[in-house]
mmCIF file as Biopython writes it, N, C-alpha, C and O atoms, coordinates in Angstrom:
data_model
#
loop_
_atom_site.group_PDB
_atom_site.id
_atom_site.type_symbol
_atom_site.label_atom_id
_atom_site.label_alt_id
_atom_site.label_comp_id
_atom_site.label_asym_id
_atom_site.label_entity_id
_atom_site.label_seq_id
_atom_site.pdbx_PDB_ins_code
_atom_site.Cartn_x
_atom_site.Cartn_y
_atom_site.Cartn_z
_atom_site.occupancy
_atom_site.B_iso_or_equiv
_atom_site.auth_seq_id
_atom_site.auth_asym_id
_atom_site.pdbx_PDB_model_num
ATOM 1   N N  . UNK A ? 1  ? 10.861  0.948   10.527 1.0 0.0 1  A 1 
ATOM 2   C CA . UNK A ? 1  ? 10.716  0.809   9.093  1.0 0.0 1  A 1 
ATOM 3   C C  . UNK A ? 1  ? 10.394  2.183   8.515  1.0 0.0 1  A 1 
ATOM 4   O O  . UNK A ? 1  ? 9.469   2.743   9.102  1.0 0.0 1  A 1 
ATOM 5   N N  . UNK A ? 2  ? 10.991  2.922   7.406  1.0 0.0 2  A 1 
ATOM 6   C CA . UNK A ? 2  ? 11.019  3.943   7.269  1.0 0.0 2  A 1 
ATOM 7   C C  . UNK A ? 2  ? 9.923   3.820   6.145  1.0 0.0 2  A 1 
ATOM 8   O O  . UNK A ? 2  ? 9.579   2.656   5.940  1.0 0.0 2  A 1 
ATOM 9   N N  . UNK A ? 3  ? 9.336   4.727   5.417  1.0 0.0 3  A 1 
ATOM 10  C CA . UNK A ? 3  ? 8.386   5.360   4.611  1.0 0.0 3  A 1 
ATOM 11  C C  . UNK A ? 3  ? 8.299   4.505   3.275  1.0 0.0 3  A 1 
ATOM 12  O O  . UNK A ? 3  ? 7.171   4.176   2.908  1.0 0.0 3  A 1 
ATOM 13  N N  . UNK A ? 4  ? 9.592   4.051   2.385  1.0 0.0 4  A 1 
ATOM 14  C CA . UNK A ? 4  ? 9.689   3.577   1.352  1.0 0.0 4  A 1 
ATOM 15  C C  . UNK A ? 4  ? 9.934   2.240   1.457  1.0 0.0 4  A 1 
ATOM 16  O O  . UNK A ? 4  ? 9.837   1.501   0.477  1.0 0.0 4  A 1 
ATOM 17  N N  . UNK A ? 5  ? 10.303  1.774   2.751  1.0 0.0 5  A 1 
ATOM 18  C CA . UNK A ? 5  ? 10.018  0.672   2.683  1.0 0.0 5  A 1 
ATOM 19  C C  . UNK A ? 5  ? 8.820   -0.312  2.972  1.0 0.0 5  A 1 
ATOM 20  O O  . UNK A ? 5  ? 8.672   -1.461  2.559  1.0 0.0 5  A 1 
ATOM 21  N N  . UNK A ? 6  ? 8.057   0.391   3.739  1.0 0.0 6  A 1 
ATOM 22  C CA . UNK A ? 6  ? 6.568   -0.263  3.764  1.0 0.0 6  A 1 
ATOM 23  C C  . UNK A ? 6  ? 5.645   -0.459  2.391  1.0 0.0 6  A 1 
ATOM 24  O O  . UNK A ? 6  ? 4.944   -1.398  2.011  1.0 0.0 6  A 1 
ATOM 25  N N  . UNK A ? 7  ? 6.118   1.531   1.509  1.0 0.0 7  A 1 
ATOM 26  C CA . UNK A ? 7  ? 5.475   1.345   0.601  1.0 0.0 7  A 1 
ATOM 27  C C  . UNK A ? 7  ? 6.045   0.031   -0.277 1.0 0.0 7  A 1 
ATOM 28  O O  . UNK A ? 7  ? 5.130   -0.790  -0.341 1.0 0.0 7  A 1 
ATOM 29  N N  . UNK A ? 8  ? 7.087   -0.385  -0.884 1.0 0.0 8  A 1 
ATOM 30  C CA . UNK A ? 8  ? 7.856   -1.557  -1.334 1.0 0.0 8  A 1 
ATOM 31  C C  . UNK A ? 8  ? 7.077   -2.878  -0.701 1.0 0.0 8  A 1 
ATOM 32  O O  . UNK A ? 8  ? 6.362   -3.538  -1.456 1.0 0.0 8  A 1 
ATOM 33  N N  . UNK A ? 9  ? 7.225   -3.272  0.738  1.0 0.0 9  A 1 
ATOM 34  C CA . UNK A ? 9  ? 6.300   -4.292  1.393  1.0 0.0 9  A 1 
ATOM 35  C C  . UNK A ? 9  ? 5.121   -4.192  0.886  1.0 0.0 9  A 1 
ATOM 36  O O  . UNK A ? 9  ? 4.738   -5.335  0.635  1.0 0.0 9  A 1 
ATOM 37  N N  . UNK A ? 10 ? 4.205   -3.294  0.552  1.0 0.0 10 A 1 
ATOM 38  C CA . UNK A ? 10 ? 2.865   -3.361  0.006  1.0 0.0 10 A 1 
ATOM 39  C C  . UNK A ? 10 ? 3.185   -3.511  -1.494 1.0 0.0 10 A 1 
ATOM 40  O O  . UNK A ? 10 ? 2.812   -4.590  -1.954 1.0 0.0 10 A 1 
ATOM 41  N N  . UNK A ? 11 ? 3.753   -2.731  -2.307 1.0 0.0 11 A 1 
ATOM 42  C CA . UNK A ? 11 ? 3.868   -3.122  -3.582 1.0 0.0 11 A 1 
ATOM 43  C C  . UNK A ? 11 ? 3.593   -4.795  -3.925 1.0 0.0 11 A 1 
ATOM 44  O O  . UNK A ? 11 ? 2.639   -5.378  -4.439 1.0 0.0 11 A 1 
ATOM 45  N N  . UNK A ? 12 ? 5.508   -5.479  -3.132 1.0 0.0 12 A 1 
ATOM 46  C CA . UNK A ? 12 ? 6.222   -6.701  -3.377 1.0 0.0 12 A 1 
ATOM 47  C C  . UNK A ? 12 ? 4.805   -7.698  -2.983 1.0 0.0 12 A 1 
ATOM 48  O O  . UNK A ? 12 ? 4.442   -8.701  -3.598 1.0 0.0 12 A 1 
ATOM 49  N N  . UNK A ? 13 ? 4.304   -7.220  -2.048 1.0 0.0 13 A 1 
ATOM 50  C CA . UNK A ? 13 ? 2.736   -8.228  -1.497 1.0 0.0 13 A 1 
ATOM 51  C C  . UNK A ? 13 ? 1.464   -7.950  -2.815 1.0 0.0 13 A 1 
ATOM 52  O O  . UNK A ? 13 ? 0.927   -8.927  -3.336 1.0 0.0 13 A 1 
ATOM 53  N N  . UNK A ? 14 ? 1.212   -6.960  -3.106 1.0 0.0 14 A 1 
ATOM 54  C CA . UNK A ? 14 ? 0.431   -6.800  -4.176 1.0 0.0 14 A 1 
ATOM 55  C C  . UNK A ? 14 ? 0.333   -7.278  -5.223 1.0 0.0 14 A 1 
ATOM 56  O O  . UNK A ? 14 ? -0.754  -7.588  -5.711 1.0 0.0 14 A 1 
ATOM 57  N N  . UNK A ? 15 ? 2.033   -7.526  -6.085 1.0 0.0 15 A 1 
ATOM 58  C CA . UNK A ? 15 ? 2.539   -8.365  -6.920 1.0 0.0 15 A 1 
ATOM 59  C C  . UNK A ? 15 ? 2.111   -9.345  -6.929 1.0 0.0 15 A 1 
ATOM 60  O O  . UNK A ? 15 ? 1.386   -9.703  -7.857 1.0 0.0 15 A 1 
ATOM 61  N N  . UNK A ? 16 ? 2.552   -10.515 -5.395 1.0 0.0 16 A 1 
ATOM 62  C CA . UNK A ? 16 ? 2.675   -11.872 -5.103 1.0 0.0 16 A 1 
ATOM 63  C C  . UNK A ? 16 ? 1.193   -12.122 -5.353 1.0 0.0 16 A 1 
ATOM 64  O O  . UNK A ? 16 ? 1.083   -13.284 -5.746 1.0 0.0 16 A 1 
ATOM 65  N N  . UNK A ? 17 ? -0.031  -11.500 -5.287 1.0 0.0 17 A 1 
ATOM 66  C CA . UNK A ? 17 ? -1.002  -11.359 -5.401 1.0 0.0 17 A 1 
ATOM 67  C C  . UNK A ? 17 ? -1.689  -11.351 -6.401 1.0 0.0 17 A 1 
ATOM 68  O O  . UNK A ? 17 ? -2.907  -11.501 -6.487 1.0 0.0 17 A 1 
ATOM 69  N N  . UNK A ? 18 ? -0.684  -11.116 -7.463 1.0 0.0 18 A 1 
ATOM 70  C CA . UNK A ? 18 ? -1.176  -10.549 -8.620 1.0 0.0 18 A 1 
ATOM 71  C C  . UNK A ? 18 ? -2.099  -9.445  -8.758 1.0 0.0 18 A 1 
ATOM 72  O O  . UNK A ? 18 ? -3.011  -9.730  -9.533 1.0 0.0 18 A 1 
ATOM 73  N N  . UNK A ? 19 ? -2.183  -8.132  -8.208 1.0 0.0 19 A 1 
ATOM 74  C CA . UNK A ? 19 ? -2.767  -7.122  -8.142 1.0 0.0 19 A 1 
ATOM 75  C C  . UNK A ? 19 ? -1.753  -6.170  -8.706 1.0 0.0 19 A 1 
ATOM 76  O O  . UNK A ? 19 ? -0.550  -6.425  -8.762 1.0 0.0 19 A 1 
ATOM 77  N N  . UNK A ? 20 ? -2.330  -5.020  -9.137 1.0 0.0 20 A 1 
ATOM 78  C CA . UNK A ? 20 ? -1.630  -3.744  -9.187 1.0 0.0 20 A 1 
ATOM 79  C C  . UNK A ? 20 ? -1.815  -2.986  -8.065 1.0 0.0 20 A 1 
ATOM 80  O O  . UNK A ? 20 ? -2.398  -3.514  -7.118 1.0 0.0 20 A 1 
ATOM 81  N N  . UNK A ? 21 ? -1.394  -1.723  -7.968 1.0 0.0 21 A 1 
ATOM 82  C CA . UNK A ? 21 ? -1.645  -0.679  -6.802 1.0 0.0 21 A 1 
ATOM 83  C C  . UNK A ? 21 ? -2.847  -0.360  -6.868 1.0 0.0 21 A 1 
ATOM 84  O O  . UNK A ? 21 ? -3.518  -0.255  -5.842 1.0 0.0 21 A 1 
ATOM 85  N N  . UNK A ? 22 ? -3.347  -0.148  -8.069 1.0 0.0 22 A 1 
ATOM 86  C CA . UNK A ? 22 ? -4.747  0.474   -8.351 1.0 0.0 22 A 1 
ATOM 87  C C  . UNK A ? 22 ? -5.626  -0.645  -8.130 1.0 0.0 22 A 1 
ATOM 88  O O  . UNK A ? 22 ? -6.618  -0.417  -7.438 1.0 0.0 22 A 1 
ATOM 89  N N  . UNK A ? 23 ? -5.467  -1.762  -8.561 1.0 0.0 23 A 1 
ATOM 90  C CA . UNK A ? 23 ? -6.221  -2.610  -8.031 1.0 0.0 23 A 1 
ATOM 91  C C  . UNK A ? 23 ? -6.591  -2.954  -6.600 1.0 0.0 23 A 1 
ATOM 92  O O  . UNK A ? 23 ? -7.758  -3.111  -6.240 1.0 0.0 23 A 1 
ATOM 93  N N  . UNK A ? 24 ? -5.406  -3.077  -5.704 1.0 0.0 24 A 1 
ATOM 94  C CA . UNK A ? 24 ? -4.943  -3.111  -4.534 1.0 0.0 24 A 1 
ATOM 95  C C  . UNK A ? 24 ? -6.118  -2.087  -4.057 1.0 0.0 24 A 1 
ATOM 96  O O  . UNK A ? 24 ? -7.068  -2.590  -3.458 1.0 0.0 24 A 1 
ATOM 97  N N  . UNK A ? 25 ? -6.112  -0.949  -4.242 1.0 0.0 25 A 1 
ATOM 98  C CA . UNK A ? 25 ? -6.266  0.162   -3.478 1.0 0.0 25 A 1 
ATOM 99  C C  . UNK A ? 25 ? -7.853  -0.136  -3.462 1.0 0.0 25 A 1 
ATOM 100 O O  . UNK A ? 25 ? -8.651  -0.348  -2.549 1.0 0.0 25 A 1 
ATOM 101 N N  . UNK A ? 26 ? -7.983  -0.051  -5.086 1.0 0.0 26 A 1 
ATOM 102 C CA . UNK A ? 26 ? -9.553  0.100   -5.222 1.0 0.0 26 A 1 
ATOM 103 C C  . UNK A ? 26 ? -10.172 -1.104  -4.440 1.0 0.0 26 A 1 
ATOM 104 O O  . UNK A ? 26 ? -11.384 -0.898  -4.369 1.0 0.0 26 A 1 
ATOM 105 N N  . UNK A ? 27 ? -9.809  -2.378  -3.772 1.0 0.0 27 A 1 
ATOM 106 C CA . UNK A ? 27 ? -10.438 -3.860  -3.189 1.0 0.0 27 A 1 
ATOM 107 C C  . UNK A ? 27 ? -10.592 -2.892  -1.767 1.0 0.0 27 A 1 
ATOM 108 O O  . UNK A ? 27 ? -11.465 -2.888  -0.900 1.0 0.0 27 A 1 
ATOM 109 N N  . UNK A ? 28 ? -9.333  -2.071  -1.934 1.0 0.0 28 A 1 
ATOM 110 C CA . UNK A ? 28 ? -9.105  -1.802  0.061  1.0 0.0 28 A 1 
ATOM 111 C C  . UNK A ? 28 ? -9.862  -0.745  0.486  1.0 0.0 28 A 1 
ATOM 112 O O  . UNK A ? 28 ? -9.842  -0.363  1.656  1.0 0.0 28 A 1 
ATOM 113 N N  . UNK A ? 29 ? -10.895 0.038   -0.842 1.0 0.0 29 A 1 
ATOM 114 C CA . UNK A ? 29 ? -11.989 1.009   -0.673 1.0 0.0 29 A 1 
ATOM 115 C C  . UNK A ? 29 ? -10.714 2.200   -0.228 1.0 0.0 29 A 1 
ATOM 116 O O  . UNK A ? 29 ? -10.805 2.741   0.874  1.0 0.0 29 A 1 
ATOM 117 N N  . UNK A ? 30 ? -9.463  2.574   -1.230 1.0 0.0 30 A 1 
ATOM 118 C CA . UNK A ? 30 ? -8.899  3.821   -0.664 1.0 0.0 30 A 1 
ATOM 119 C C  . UNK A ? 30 ? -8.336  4.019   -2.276 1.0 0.0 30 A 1 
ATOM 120 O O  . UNK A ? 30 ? -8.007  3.199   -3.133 1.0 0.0 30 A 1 
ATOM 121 N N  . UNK A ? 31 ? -8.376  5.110   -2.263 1.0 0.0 31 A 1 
ATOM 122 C CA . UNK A ? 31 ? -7.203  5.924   -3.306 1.0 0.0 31 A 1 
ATOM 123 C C  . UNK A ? 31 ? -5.665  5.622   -3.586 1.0 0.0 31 A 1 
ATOM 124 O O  . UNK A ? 31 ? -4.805  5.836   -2.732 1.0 0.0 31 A 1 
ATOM 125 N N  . UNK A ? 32 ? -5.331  5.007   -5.100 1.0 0.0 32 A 1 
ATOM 126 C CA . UNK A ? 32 ? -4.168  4.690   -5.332 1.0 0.0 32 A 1 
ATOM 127 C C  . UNK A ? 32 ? -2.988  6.317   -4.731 1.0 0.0 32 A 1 
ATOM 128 O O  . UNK A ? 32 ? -1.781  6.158   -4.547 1.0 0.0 32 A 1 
ATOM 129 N N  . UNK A ? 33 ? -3.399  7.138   -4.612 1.0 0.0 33 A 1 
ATOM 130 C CA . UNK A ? 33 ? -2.317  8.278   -4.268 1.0 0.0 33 A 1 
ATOM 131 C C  . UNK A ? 33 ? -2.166  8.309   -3.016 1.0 0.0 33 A 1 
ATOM 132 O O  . UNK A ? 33 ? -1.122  8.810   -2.598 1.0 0.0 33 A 1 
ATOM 133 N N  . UNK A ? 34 ? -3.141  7.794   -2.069 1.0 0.0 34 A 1 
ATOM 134 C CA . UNK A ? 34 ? -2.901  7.500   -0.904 1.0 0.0 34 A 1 
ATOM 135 C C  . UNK A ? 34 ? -1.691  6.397   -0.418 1.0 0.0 34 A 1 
ATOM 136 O O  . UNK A ? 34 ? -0.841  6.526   0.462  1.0 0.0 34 A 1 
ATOM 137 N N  . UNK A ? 35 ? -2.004  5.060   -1.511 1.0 0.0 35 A 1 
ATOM 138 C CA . UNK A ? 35 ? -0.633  4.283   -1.483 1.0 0.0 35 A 1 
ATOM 139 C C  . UNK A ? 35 ? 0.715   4.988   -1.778 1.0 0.0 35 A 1 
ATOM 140 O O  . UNK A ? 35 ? 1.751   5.034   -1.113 1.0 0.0 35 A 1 
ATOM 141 N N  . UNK A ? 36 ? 0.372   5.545   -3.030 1.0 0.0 36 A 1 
ATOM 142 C CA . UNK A ? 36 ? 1.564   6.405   -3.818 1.0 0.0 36 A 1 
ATOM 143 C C  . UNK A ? 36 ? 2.131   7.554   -2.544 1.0 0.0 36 A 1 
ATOM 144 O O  . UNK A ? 36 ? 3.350   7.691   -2.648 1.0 0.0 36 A 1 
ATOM 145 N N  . UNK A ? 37 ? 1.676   8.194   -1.661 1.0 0.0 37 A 1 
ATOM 146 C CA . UNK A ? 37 ? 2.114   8.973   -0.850 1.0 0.0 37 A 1 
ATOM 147 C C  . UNK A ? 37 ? 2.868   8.509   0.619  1.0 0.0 37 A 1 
ATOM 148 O O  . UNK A ? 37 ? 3.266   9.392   1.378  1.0 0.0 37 A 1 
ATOM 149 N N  . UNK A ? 38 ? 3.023   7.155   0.942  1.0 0.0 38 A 1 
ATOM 150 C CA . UNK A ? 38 ? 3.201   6.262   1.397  1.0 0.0 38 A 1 
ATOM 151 C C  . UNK A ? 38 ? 4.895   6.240   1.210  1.0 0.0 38 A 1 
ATOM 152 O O  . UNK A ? 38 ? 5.705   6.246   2.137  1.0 0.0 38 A 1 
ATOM 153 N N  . UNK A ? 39 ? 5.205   6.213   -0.240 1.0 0.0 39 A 1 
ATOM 154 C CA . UNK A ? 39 ? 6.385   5.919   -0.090 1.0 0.0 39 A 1 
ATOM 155 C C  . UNK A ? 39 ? 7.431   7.058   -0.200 1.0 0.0 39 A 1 
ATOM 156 O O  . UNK A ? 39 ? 8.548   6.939   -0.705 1.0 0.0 39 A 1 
ATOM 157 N N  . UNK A ? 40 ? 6.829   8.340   0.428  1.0 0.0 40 A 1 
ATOM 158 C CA . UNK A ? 40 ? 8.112   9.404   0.619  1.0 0.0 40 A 1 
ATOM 159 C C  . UNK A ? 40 ? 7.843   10.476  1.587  1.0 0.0 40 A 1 
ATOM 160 O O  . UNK A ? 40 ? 8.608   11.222  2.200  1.0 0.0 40 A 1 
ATOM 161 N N  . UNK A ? 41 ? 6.255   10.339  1.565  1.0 0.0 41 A 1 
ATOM 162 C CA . UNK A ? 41 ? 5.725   11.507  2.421  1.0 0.0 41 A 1 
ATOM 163 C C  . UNK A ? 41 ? 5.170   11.346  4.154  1.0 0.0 41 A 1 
ATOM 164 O O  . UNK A ? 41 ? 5.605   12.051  5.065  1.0 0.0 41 A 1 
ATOM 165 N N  . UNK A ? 42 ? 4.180   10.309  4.306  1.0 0.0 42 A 1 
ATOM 166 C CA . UNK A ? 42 ? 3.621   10.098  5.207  1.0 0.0 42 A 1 
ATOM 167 C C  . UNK A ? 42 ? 3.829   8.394   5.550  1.0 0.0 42 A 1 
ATOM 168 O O  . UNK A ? 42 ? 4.134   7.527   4.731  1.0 0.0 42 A 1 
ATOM 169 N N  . UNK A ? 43 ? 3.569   8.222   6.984  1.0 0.0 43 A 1 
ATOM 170 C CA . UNK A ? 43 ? 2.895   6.983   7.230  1.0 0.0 43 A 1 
ATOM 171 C C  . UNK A ? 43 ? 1.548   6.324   7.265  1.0 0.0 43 A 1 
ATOM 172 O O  . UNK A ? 43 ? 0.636   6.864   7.891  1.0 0.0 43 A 1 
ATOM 173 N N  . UNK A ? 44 ? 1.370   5.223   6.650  1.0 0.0 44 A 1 
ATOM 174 C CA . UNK A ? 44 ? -0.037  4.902   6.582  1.0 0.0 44 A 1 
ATOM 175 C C  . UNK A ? 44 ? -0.613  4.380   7.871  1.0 0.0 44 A 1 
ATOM 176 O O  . UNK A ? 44 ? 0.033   3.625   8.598  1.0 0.0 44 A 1 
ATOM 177 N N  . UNK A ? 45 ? -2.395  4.974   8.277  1.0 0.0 45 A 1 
ATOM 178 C CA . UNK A ? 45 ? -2.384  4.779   9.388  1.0 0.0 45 A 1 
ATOM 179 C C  . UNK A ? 45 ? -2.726  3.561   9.633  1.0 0.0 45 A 1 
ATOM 180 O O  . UNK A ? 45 ? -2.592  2.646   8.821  1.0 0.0 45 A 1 
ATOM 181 N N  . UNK A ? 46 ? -3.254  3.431   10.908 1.0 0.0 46 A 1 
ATOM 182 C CA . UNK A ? 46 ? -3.761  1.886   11.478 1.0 0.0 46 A 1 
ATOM 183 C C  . UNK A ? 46 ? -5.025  1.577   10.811 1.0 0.0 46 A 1 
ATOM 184 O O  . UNK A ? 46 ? -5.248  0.375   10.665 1.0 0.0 46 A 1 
ATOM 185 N N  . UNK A ? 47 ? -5.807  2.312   10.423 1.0 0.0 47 A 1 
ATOM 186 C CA . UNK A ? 47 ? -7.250  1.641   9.984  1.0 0.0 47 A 1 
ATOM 187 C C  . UNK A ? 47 ? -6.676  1.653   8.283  1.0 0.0 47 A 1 
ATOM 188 O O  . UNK A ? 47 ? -7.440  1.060   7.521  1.0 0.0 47 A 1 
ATOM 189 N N  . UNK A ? 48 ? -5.540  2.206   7.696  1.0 0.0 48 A 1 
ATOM 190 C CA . UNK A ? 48 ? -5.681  2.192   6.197  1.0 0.0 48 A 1 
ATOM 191 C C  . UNK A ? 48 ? -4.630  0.653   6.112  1.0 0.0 48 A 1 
ATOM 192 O O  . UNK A ? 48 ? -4.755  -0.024  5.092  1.0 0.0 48 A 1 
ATOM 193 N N  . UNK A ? 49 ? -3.964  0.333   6.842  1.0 0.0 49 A 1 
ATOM 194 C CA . UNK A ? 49 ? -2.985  -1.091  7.218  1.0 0.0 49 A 1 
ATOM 195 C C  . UNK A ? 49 ? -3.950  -1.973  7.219  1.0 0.0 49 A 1 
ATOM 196 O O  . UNK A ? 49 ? -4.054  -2.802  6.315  1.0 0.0 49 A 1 
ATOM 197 N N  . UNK A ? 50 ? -4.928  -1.893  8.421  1.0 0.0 50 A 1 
ATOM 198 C CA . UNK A ? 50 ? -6.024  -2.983  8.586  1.0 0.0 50 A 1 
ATOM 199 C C  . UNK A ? 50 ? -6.753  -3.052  7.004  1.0 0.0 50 A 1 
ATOM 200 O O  . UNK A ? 50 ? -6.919  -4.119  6.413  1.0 0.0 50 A 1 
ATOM 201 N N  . UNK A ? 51 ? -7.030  -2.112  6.615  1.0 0.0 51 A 1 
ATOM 202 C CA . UNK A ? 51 ? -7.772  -2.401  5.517  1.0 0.0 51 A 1 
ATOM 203 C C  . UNK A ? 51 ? -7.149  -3.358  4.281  1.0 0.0 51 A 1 
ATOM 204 O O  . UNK A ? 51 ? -7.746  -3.995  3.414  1.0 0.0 51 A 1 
ATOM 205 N N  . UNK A ? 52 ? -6.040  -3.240  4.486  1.0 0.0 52 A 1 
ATOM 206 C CA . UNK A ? 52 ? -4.914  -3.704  3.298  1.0 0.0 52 A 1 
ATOM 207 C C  . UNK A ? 52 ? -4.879  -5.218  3.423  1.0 0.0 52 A 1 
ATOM 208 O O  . UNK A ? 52 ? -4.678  -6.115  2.605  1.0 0.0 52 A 1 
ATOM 209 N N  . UNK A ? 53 ? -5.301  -5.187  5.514  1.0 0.0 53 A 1 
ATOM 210 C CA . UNK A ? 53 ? -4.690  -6.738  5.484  1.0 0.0 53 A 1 
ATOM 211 C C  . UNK A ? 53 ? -5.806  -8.064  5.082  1.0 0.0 53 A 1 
ATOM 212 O O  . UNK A ? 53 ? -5.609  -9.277  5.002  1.0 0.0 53 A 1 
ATOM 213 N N  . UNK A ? 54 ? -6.941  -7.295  4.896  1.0 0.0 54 A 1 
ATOM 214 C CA . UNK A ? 54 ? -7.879  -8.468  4.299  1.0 0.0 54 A 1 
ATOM 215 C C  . UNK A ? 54 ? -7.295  -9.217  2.805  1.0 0.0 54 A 1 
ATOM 216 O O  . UNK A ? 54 ? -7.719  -10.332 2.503  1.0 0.0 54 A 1 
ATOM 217 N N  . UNK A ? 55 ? -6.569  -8.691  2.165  1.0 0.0 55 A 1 
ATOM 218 C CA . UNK A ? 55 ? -6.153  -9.221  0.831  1.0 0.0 55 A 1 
ATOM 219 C C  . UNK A ? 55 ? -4.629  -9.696  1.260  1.0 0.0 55 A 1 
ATOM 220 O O  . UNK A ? 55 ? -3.887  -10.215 0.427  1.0 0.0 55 A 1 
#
């Protein structure tokens, strides 16, 4: 799974959720630019995934 599509999987899940990114981010105790960097630059790691998956 390449870079923009995970970020998209977290978006499309955030939505279903009714959250924004910023919302998202701020529940998951991380920085919306950290999501935002997600979808061109880096991969997100294992403890910032785990954190995501409580919501």
């Amino acid at each position: 799974m390449n870079n923009y599509s995970i970020y998209k999987r977290i978006y499309e899940l955030a939505q279903k959720k009714g959250l924004s990114l910023q919302k998202l981010a701020e529940k998951a105790g991380m920085s919306t630019n950290l999501i935002y960097s997600w979808k061109n630059k880096k991969h997100p790691s294992k403890t910032s995934l785990k954190k995501l998956l409580i919501f």
